[in-house]
Short mmCIF file of C-alpha atoms in Angstrom, two decimals:
data_model
loop_
_atom_site.label_atom_id
_atom_site.label_comp_id
_atom_site.label_asym_id
_atom_site.label_seq_id
_atom_site.Cartn_x
_atom_site.Cartn_y
_atom_site.Cartn_z
CA UNK M 14 -33.88 29.77 -33.41
CA UNK M 15 -33.30 31.73 -30.58
CA UNK M 16 -33.36 35.77 -30.76
CA UNK M 17 -30.38 36.97 -28.65
CA UNK M 18 -30.81 40.07 -25.78
CA UNK M 19 -28.97 42.78 -24.93
CA UNK M 20 -25.83 41.15 -22.54
CA UNK M 21 -26.31 37.07 -23.62
CA UNK M 22 -23.62 35.46 -24.33
CA UNK M 23 -22.45 32.04 -26.04
CA UNK M 24 -22.04 30.54 -22.24
CA UNK M 25 -25.54 32.27 -21.07
CA UNK M 26 -27.61 30.73 -23.89
CA UNK M 27 -25.98 27.45 -23.43
CA UNK M 28 -26.85 27.28 -20.05
CA UNK M 29 -30.31 28.63 -20.50
CA UNK M 30 -31.20 26.25 -23.33
CA UNK M 31 -28.58 22.75 -22.22
CA UNK M 32 -31.69 20.99 -20.28
CA UNK M 33 -33.62 21.13 -23.40
CA UNK M 34 -30.90 19.54 -25.47
CA UNK M 35 -29.56 16.28 -26.59
CA UNK M 36 -26.25 17.58 -25.29
CA UNK M 37 -24.95 16.68 -21.27
CA UNK M 38 -23.17 20.03 -20.52
CA UNK M 39 -23.25 23.76 -20.78
CA UNK M 40 -19.35 23.23 -22.57
CA UNK M 41 -20.40 20.63 -25.15
CA UNK M 42 -23.36 22.99 -26.01
CA UNK M 43 -21.33 26.02 -26.29
CA UNK M 44 -19.42 24.46 -28.56
CA UNK M 45 -22.15 23.20 -30.88
CA UNK M 46 -23.53 26.76 -30.63
CA UNK M 47 -20.03 28.19 -32.14
CA UNK M 48 -20.07 25.57 -34.78
CA UNK M 49 -24.07 26.05 -36.09
CA UNK M 50 -23.32 29.78 -36.15
CA UNK M 51 -20.61 30.16 -39.05
CA UNK M 52 -17.81 29.16 -35.97
CA UNK M 53 -18.97 32.46 -33.82
CA UNK M 54 -15.63 33.40 -32.50
CA UNK M 55 -17.12 35.84 -30.10
CA UNK M 56 -18.74 36.23 -26.45
CA UNK M 57 -21.15 38.07 -26.88
CA UNK M 58 -24.33 37.99 -29.33
CA UNK M 59 -25.43 41.65 -30.48
CA UNK M 60 -29.31 42.37 -29.37
CA UNK M 61 -32.02 41.05 -31.77
CA UNK M 62 -29.13 38.53 -33.19
CA UNK M 63 -30.76 35.01 -34.45
CA UNK M 64 -28.95 32.14 -32.80
CA UNK M 65 -29.18 28.79 -33.96
CA UNK M 66 -29.16 26.28 -31.18
CA UNK M 67 -28.91 22.70 -32.15
CA UNK M 68 -29.69 19.52 -30.78
CA UNK M 69 -33.22 20.86 -28.96
CA UNK M 70 -35.24 17.60 -28.02
CA UNK M 71 -39.13 17.18 -28.85
CA UNK M 72 -39.82 15.68 -25.65
CA UNK M 73 -37.61 14.70 -22.70
CA UNK M 74 -35.57 11.76 -23.14
CA UNK M 75 -36.84 8.60 -22.03
CA UNK M 76 -34.31 5.78 -21.56
CA UNK M 77 -34.53 2.18 -20.62
CA UNK M 78 -32.25 -0.51 -18.97
CA UNK M 79 -30.41 -2.99 -21.36
CA UNK M 80 -30.78 -6.19 -19.77
CA UNK M 81 -28.02 -8.37 -19.00
CA UNK M 82 -26.79 -11.74 -17.42
CA UNK M 83 -25.91 -11.71 -13.84
CA UNK M 84 -22.52 -13.06 -14.92
CA UNK M 85 -21.79 -10.48 -17.49
CA UNK M 86 -17.55 -9.43 -17.34
CA UNK M 87 -18.20 -5.65 -16.00
CA UNK M 88 -14.71 -3.78 -15.81
CA UNK M 89 -15.51 -0.96 -14.32
CA UNK M 90 -14.50 2.41 -12.77
CA UNK M 91 -15.90 4.88 -10.04
CA UNK M 92 -17.40 8.04 -10.40
CA UNK M 93 -18.45 10.45 -8.02
CA UNK M 94 -21.82 12.12 -8.75
CA UNK M 95 -20.36 15.69 -9.31
CA UNK M 96 -17.51 13.94 -11.67
CA UNK M 97 -20.12 11.90 -13.37
CA UNK M 98 -22.19 14.75 -14.42
CA UNK M 99 -18.95 16.86 -15.48
CA UNK M 100 -17.18 17.73 -18.71
CA UNK M 101 -13.98 15.85 -16.86
CA UNK M 102 -16.29 12.72 -16.20
CA UNK M 103 -17.12 12.60 -19.67
CA UNK M 104 -13.54 12.43 -20.83
CA UNK M 105 -12.91 9.90 -18.23
CA UNK M 106 -15.58 7.82 -19.26
CA UNK M 107 -14.78 7.90 -23.15
CA UNK M 108 -11.13 7.25 -22.42
CA UNK M 109 -12.10 4.36 -19.72
CA UNK M 110 -14.32 2.90 -22.97
CA UNK M 111 -11.38 3.25 -25.30
CA UNK M 112 -9.18 0.94 -23.10
CA UNK M 113 -10.89 -1.48 -22.97
CA UNK M 114 -13.89 -0.59 -19.98
CA UNK M 115 -17.52 -1.64 -20.51
CA UNK M 116 -19.08 -0.02 -17.24
CA UNK M 117 -19.28 3.04 -15.11
CA UNK M 118 -20.21 3.22 -11.21
CA UNK M 119 -21.98 6.51 -10.76
CA UNK M 120 -23.47 7.97 -7.25
CA UNK M 121 -26.93 8.15 -6.96
CA UNK M 122 -26.62 9.09 -3.34
CA UNK M 123 -23.63 8.94 -1.62
CA UNK M 124 -22.12 8.37 2.41
CA UNK M 125 -22.96 11.24 3.57
CA UNK M 126 -26.59 11.25 1.88
CA UNK M 127 -26.45 13.39 -0.91
CA UNK M 128 -28.78 13.09 -3.54
CA UNK M 129 -27.37 13.54 -6.97
CA UNK M 130 -30.58 12.99 -9.20
CA UNK M 131 -33.59 14.87 -9.25
CA UNK M 132 -35.84 13.04 -6.61
CA UNK M 133 -39.60 14.20 -5.55
CA UNK M 134 -39.88 12.12 -2.13
CA UNK M 135 -41.89 13.27 0.79
CA UNK M 136 -38.53 12.67 2.64
CA UNK M 137 -35.55 14.21 0.19
CA UNK M 138 -36.33 17.44 0.86
CA UNK M 139 -34.25 20.15 -1.26
CA UNK M 140 -30.78 19.36 -2.62
CA UNK M 141 -28.51 19.70 -4.95
CA UNK M 142 -28.67 18.07 -8.12
CA UNK M 143 -25.56 16.82 -10.25
CA UNK M 144 -27.16 14.60 -12.50
CA UNK M 145 -30.06 16.96 -13.45
CA UNK M 146 -31.19 14.13 -16.30
CA UNK M 147 -30.28 10.48 -15.37
CA UNK M 148 -32.02 9.44 -18.59
CA UNK M 149 -29.86 11.43 -20.66
CA UNK M 150 -27.09 10.27 -18.88
CA UNK M 151 -27.75 6.59 -18.60
CA UNK M 152 -28.58 7.05 -22.66
CA UNK M 153 -25.31 8.86 -23.29
CA UNK M 154 -23.50 5.43 -21.32
CA UNK M 155 -25.61 3.25 -23.22
CA UNK M 156 -24.37 4.97 -26.80
CA UNK M 157 -20.93 4.67 -25.59
CA UNK M 158 -21.57 0.56 -25.15
CA UNK M 159 -21.34 0.99 -21.36
CA UNK M 160 -23.20 -0.66 -18.80
CA UNK M 161 -24.64 1.58 -16.26
CA UNK M 162 -24.60 1.28 -12.54
CA UNK M 163 -26.25 3.30 -10.11
CA UNK M 164 -24.43 3.24 -6.51
CA UNK M 165 -27.04 3.87 -3.69
CA UNK M 166 -25.49 4.45 0.18
CA UNK M 167 -27.97 2.92 2.15
CA UNK M 168 -28.10 3.40 5.77
CA UNK M 169 -25.05 5.93 6.24
CA UNK M 170 -26.97 9.07 5.71
CA UNK M 171 -25.99 12.11 7.91
CA UNK M 172 -28.33 14.36 5.60
CA UNK M 173 -31.48 12.07 6.61
CA UNK M 174 -30.76 12.13 9.90
CA UNK M 175 -29.69 15.56 10.72
CA UNK M 176 -33.01 16.41 8.96
CA UNK M 177 -34.94 13.66 10.58
CA UNK M 178 -33.71 12.63 13.83
CA UNK M 179 -36.14 10.42 14.29
CA UNK M 180 -35.15 8.38 11.80
CA UNK M 181 -31.90 8.42 13.64
CA UNK M 182 -30.22 5.18 15.64
CA UNK M 183 -31.08 5.74 19.05
CA UNK M 184 -28.63 6.11 22.39
CA UNK M 185 -29.98 3.67 25.17
CA UNK M 186 -28.76 5.81 27.41
CA UNK M 187 -29.74 9.80 26.39
CA UNK M 188 -32.72 8.68 24.64
CA UNK M 189 -31.47 10.91 21.64
CA UNK M 190 -29.68 10.20 18.23
CA UNK M 191 -26.71 7.89 18.66
CA UNK M 192 -23.04 8.92 17.50
CA UNK M 193 -20.64 6.48 15.67
CA UNK M 194 -17.49 8.08 17.29
CA UNK M 195 -19.34 11.64 17.66
CA UNK M 196 -20.76 11.54 14.42
CA UNK M 197 -24.27 11.82 13.65
CA UNK M 198 -24.13 9.78 10.15
CA UNK M 199 -26.60 6.16 10.81
CA UNK M 200 -29.97 5.70 9.83
CA UNK M 201 -31.99 3.00 12.08
CA UNK M 202 -31.71 0.07 9.27
CA UNK M 203 -34.66 -1.69 10.37
CA UNK M 204 -36.70 1.66 10.53
CA UNK M 205 -39.54 1.25 7.71
CA UNK M 206 -39.03 4.92 6.34
CA UNK M 207 -35.73 4.63 6.00
CA UNK M 208 -35.78 1.55 3.96
CA UNK M 209 -38.90 2.74 1.60
CA UNK M 210 -37.26 5.63 1.36
CA UNK M 211 -34.09 3.64 -0.14
CA UNK M 212 -36.20 1.81 -2.08
CA UNK M 213 -37.64 4.33 -4.18
CA UNK M 214 -34.30 5.94 -4.77
CA UNK M 215 -33.40 2.66 -6.47
CA UNK M 216 -36.33 2.17 -8.24
CA UNK M 217 -36.37 6.43 -9.54
CA UNK M 218 -32.61 5.23 -10.86
CA UNK M 219 -34.00 2.39 -12.47
CA UNK M 220 -37.14 3.87 -14.21
CA UNK M 221 -34.25 6.33 -15.39
CA UNK M 222 -32.09 3.76 -17.77
CA UNK M 223 -30.02 2.30 -14.97
CA UNK M 224 -28.71 -1.21 -15.75
CA UNK M 225 -27.97 -2.04 -12.14
CA UNK M 226 -28.80 -0.69 -9.00
CA UNK M 227 -25.60 -1.49 -6.42
CA UNK M 228 -26.12 -1.02 -2.66
CA UNK M 229 -23.40 0.04 -0.76
CA UNK M 230 -23.65 0.52 3.27
CA UNK M 231 -26.29 -1.94 3.76
CA UNK M 232 -25.38 -2.94 7.36
CA UNK M 233 -25.33 -1.90 10.93
CA UNK M 234 -22.51 0.60 11.53
CA UNK M 235 -19.26 -1.26 12.93
CA UNK M 236 -17.64 1.37 15.39
CA UNK M 237 -18.62 3.46 18.46
CA UNK M 238 -20.10 2.46 21.17
CA UNK M 239 -21.95 -0.88 20.16
CA UNK M 240 -24.09 -1.21 23.55
CA UNK M 241 -25.69 2.10 23.83
CA UNK M 242 -27.24 1.86 20.07
CA UNK M 243 -30.53 0.89 19.93
CA UNK M 244 -33.02 -0.13 17.02
CA UNK M 245 -36.45 -0.32 16.08
CA UNK M 246 -36.51 -3.64 15.21
CA UNK M 247 -35.95 -4.41 19.04
CA UNK M 248 -38.58 -3.30 19.67
CA UNK M 249 -41.07 -4.37 16.68
CA UNK M 250 -39.11 -7.88 16.40
CA UNK M 251 -37.01 -8.52 19.79
CA UNK M 252 -36.14 -12.35 18.35
CA UNK M 253 -34.43 -10.77 15.59
CA UNK M 254 -30.48 -10.30 14.87
CA UNK M 255 -29.35 -7.53 12.83
CA UNK M 256 -28.41 -10.12 10.10
CA UNK M 257 -32.34 -11.16 10.00
CA UNK M 258 -32.93 -7.07 9.51
CA UNK M 259 -30.52 -6.67 6.79
CA UNK M 260 -31.70 -9.94 4.95
CA UNK M 261 -35.35 -9.03 5.47
CA UNK M 262 -35.03 -5.94 4.15
CA UNK M 263 -32.99 -7.52 1.18
CA UNK M 264 -35.59 -9.65 0.38
CA UNK M 265 -38.47 -6.77 0.06
CA UNK M 266 -35.59 -4.39 -1.78
CA UNK M 267 -34.78 -7.37 -4.73
CA UNK M 268 -38.83 -7.99 -4.75
CA UNK M 269 -39.43 -4.43 -5.56
CA UNK M 270 -36.34 -4.11 -7.94
CA UNK M 271 -35.78 -7.31 -10.06
CA UNK M 272 -39.36 -7.36 -11.95
CA UNK M 273 -38.30 -3.90 -13.37
CA UNK M 274 -34.95 -5.81 -15.33
CA UNK M 275 -32.31 -4.59 -13.38
CA UNK M 276 -29.45 -6.56 -11.30
CA UNK M 277 -29.24 -5.84 -8.07
CA UNK M 278 -25.46 -5.66 -6.58
CA UNK M 279 -24.76 -5.39 -3.07
CA UNK M 280 -21.01 -3.63 -1.84
CA UNK M 281 -19.81 -5.89 1.39
CA UNK M 282 -16.61 -5.89 3.65
CA UNK M 283 -13.83 -7.93 2.52
CA UNK M 284 -12.96 -9.04 6.18
CA UNK M 285 -16.89 -10.62 5.45
CA UNK M 286 -15.53 -13.83 4.12
CA UNK M 287 -13.58 -14.52 7.23
CA UNK M 288 -17.28 -15.19 9.10
CA UNK M 289 -15.98 -13.80 12.40
CA UNK M 290 -18.87 -13.70 15.00
CA UNK M 291 -18.17 -10.18 16.11
CA UNK M 292 -18.25 -8.87 12.45
CA UNK M 293 -21.46 -10.33 11.68
CA UNK M 294 -22.97 -9.39 15.41
CA UNK M 295 -21.77 -5.64 14.33
CA UNK M 296 -22.57 -5.24 10.35
CA UNK M 297 -25.47 -7.91 10.26
CA UNK M 298 -24.03 -9.03 6.49
CA UNK M 299 -24.62 -12.44 6.85
CA UNK M 300 -22.99 -13.39 3.27
CA UNK M 301 -24.67 -16.59 3.02
CA UNK M 302 -28.15 -14.90 3.15
CA UNK M 303 -27.38 -11.88 1.37
CA UNK M 304 -26.35 -14.07 -1.74
CA UNK M 305 -30.12 -14.92 -1.78
CA UNK M 306 -31.24 -11.64 -2.66
CA UNK M 307 -28.90 -10.11 -4.82
CA UNK M 308 -27.61 -10.95 -8.42
CA UNK M 309 -23.84 -9.91 -7.60
CA UNK M 310 -21.58 -9.31 -4.64
CA UNK M 311 -18.88 -6.76 -4.55
CA UNK M 312 -16.58 -7.53 -2.06
CA UNK M 313 -14.40 -4.43 -0.84
CA UNK M 314 -11.13 -6.49 -1.12
CA UNK M 315 -8.33 -3.79 -0.79
CA UNK M 316 -5.43 -5.22 0.04
CA UNK M 317 -4.23 -2.17 2.08
CA UNK M 318 -7.18 -2.72 4.19
CA UNK M 319 -6.27 -5.82 5.86
CA UNK M 320 -3.86 -4.62 8.03
CA UNK M 321 -3.01 -6.88 11.37
CA UNK M 322 -3.91 -10.19 9.66
CA UNK M 323 -2.08 -13.43 8.30
CA UNK M 324 1.30 -12.09 10.17
CA UNK M 325 1.83 -9.90 7.05
CA UNK M 326 3.31 -6.39 7.93
CA UNK M 327 2.39 -5.06 4.81
CA UNK M 328 -0.41 -6.29 3.29
CA UNK M 329 -1.05 -3.51 0.79
CA UNK M 330 2.15 -4.81 -0.66
CA UNK M 331 0.73 -8.26 -0.80
CA UNK M 332 -1.98 -7.98 -3.40
CA UNK M 333 -2.21 -11.93 -4.85
CA UNK M 334 -2.42 -13.54 -1.04
CA UNK M 335 -5.16 -10.95 0.20
CA UNK M 336 -7.66 -11.10 -2.95
CA UNK M 337 -6.54 -14.67 -3.62
CA UNK M 338 -7.86 -15.83 -0.03
CA UNK M 339 -10.90 -13.19 0.18
CA UNK M 340 -12.06 -14.60 -3.15
CA UNK M 341 -11.12 -18.41 -2.32
CA UNK M 342 -13.47 -17.54 0.96
CA UNK M 343 -16.40 -16.01 -0.79
CA UNK M 344 -16.68 -18.61 -3.43
CA UNK M 345 -16.77 -21.23 -0.66
CA UNK M 346 -19.62 -19.44 1.47
CA UNK M 347 -21.52 -18.58 -1.35
CA UNK M 348 -21.30 -21.70 -3.61
CA UNK M 349 -24.80 -22.97 -4.66
CA UNK M 350 -26.39 -19.89 -4.82
CA UNK M 351 -25.99 -18.48 -8.15
CA UNK M 352 -24.65 -15.20 -6.98
CA UNK M 353 -21.60 -13.77 -8.84
CA UNK M 354 -18.25 -12.70 -6.97
CA UNK M 355 -17.21 -9.41 -8.84
CA UNK M 356 -15.04 -7.51 -6.35
CA UNK M 357 -13.83 -4.29 -5.95
CA UNK M 358 -10.11 -3.74 -6.58
CA UNK M 359 -7.85 -1.27 -5.11
CA UNK M 360 -7.05 1.84 -7.92
CA UNK M 361 -5.18 3.92 -5.06
CA UNK M 362 -1.91 4.19 -3.29
CA UNK M 363 -2.66 4.07 0.42
CA UNK M 364 -0.65 2.05 2.72
CA UNK M 365 1.10 0.67 -0.85
CA UNK M 366 4.47 1.38 -1.97
CA UNK M 367 3.71 -1.09 -4.86
CA UNK M 368 0.85 0.52 -6.59
CA UNK M 369 1.90 0.78 -10.42
CA UNK M 370 -0.14 -1.25 -13.37
CA UNK M 371 1.63 -4.00 -12.64
CA UNK M 372 -0.14 -3.90 -9.25
CA UNK M 373 -3.56 -3.11 -11.28
CA UNK M 374 -2.88 -6.23 -13.30
CA UNK M 375 -1.97 -8.49 -10.67
CA UNK M 376 -5.64 -7.90 -8.88
CA UNK M 377 -7.42 -8.89 -11.92
CA UNK M 378 -5.40 -11.48 -12.97
CA UNK M 379 -6.15 -13.20 -9.13
CA UNK M 380 -9.45 -12.49 -9.09
CA UNK M 381 -10.25 -14.09 -12.22
CA UNK M 382 -8.32 -16.99 -11.44
CA UNK M 383 -9.95 -16.96 -8.11
CA UNK M 384 -13.43 -17.50 -9.90
CA UNK M 385 -14.19 -13.84 -9.79
CA UNK M 386 -16.39 -12.53 -12.72
CA UNK M 387 -15.29 -9.12 -14.07
CA UNK M 388 -14.14 -6.27 -11.21
CA UNK M 389 -14.99 -2.69 -9.99
CA UNK M 390 -11.72 -0.01 -9.48
CA UNK M 391 -11.99 2.21 -6.74
CA UNK M 392 -10.37 5.86 -6.35
CA UNK M 393 -12.39 8.22 -4.54
CA UNK M 394 -10.63 11.23 -6.45
CA UNK M 395 -11.67 9.21 -9.80
CA UNK M 396 -7.94 9.12 -10.70
CA UNK M 397 -7.61 6.10 -13.08
CA UNK M 398 -3.86 6.45 -14.31
CA UNK M 399 -2.51 3.22 -13.23
CA UNK M 400 -5.73 1.20 -14.68
CA UNK M 401 -5.38 3.63 -17.60
CA UNK M 402 -1.84 1.97 -18.44
CA UNK M 403 -2.92 -1.66 -17.45
CA UNK M 404 -5.81 -2.00 -19.77
CA UNK M 405 -4.27 -2.71 -22.71
CA UNK M 406 -1.72 -4.77 -21.51
CA UNK M 407 -4.42 -7.02 -20.20
CA UNK M 408 -6.31 -6.99 -23.49
CA UNK M 409 -2.97 -7.61 -25.46
CA UNK M 410 -3.31 -10.85 -23.56
CA UNK M 411 -6.43 -12.94 -24.60
CA UNK M 412 -8.29 -14.40 -22.24
CA UNK M 413 -5.22 -13.99 -19.41
CA UNK M 414 -7.11 -11.38 -17.62
CA UNK M 415 -10.39 -10.71 -19.58
CA UNK M 416 -13.49 -12.20 -21.12
CA UNK M 417 -14.37 -9.09 -22.75
CA UNK M 418 -17.96 -9.18 -22.76
CA UNK M 419 -20.17 -6.43 -24.08
CA UNK M 420 -23.31 -5.13 -24.42
CA UNK M 421 -26.05 -6.74 -26.71
CA UNK M 422 -25.72 -5.18 -29.96
CA UNK M 423 -22.03 -3.99 -29.31
CA UNK M 424 -19.43 -5.67 -31.41
CA UNK M 425 -16.19 -6.36 -30.27
CA UNK M 426 -15.20 -3.75 -33.42
CA UNK M 427 -17.02 -0.95 -32.08
CA UNK M 428 -15.70 -1.94 -28.91
CA UNK M 429 -12.53 -0.32 -29.96
CA UNK M 430 -13.51 3.00 -30.58
CA UNK M 431 -15.63 4.65 -28.18
CA UNK M 432 -15.65 7.89 -30.36
CA UNK M 433 -17.97 6.36 -32.80
CA UNK M 434 -20.47 5.54 -30.22
CA UNK M 435 -20.15 9.19 -28.80
CA UNK M 436 -23.64 11.43 -29.13
CA UNK M 437 -23.47 13.74 -31.50
#
């Protein structure tokens, strides 16, 4: 019970108390406050008015990861950190669940270095938090029967190198921080302080109930003047190559994260399946070695990104070819490792005139037929209208597109009605 002061509105009271309640957003709490106070219709409370604030927590939420096997069939969409913590994001999550999705990838750290959760670490500095209570958010996902995947963009981190230029890749010519095509965005992947920073953030997400940690940008810069770029490892381990740095980092990270019970997945360039020496020399993404230190590899095999390959003028309009060829190659080079191939698929219309629900279905079907287990849909604007349309048809064609895995304790019947699982 709260005693209103002069000028208090429903919105200000909700904003003040939301962090202490089971509600994720102020908007949800506003609606709950109105209902709990005899469907209060106004904007302002009277001075001295007694106001019921529902959902107050006796203690902060503590949420644990829900362990699943590495071959759990994930059916996921991606949300930015800003979207995930918003009312719109919650609607997207509920809609995706209703249509048959069972997982969400959300940004804990994006590729500009933005950190979206509270993180007290010497290098983190002050940062604007969009997911103010990650245990509350992961509890919400679990209540929906959703696998929670926390994405951490690793070595591309403008925010960190601007604040700490000593951690950046260095220019051989000037000794100053190196720039990729004029942009100061890359930390030195071989710098131990950078590695420990990213591992600490990943462990923080795991402790807050994330079921899987997904590393993106776990590589060296691939563009810019490569001959001018110098790295810490060249002095510390002069016999090493970039691939040695990435493998060594992943061995350490996997050793830190695996005991927590979470899965570790790695985003890799789709082109790495071709194992071209120039790509390996630049990125350091040796797929065979990386597969030893993760549970899942998620190649970004967006058809539109394969321009200039296989003599196909418009690769974006040939999803079966490029996804099929990519999957064949990834399955072959990881054979015997036990790693699961779970691809990122294209949920955007760039460089294709054929993007549609059928385009979505073709990607999912091809990936599954070629040995993929589950899928992740990427749309930078979080617009999943085409997957929304495709999902009912894919669910109706039992076993053709989807295996239908659900989290432990979630029945197929409850999976069909996400609303029954929502936090009240």
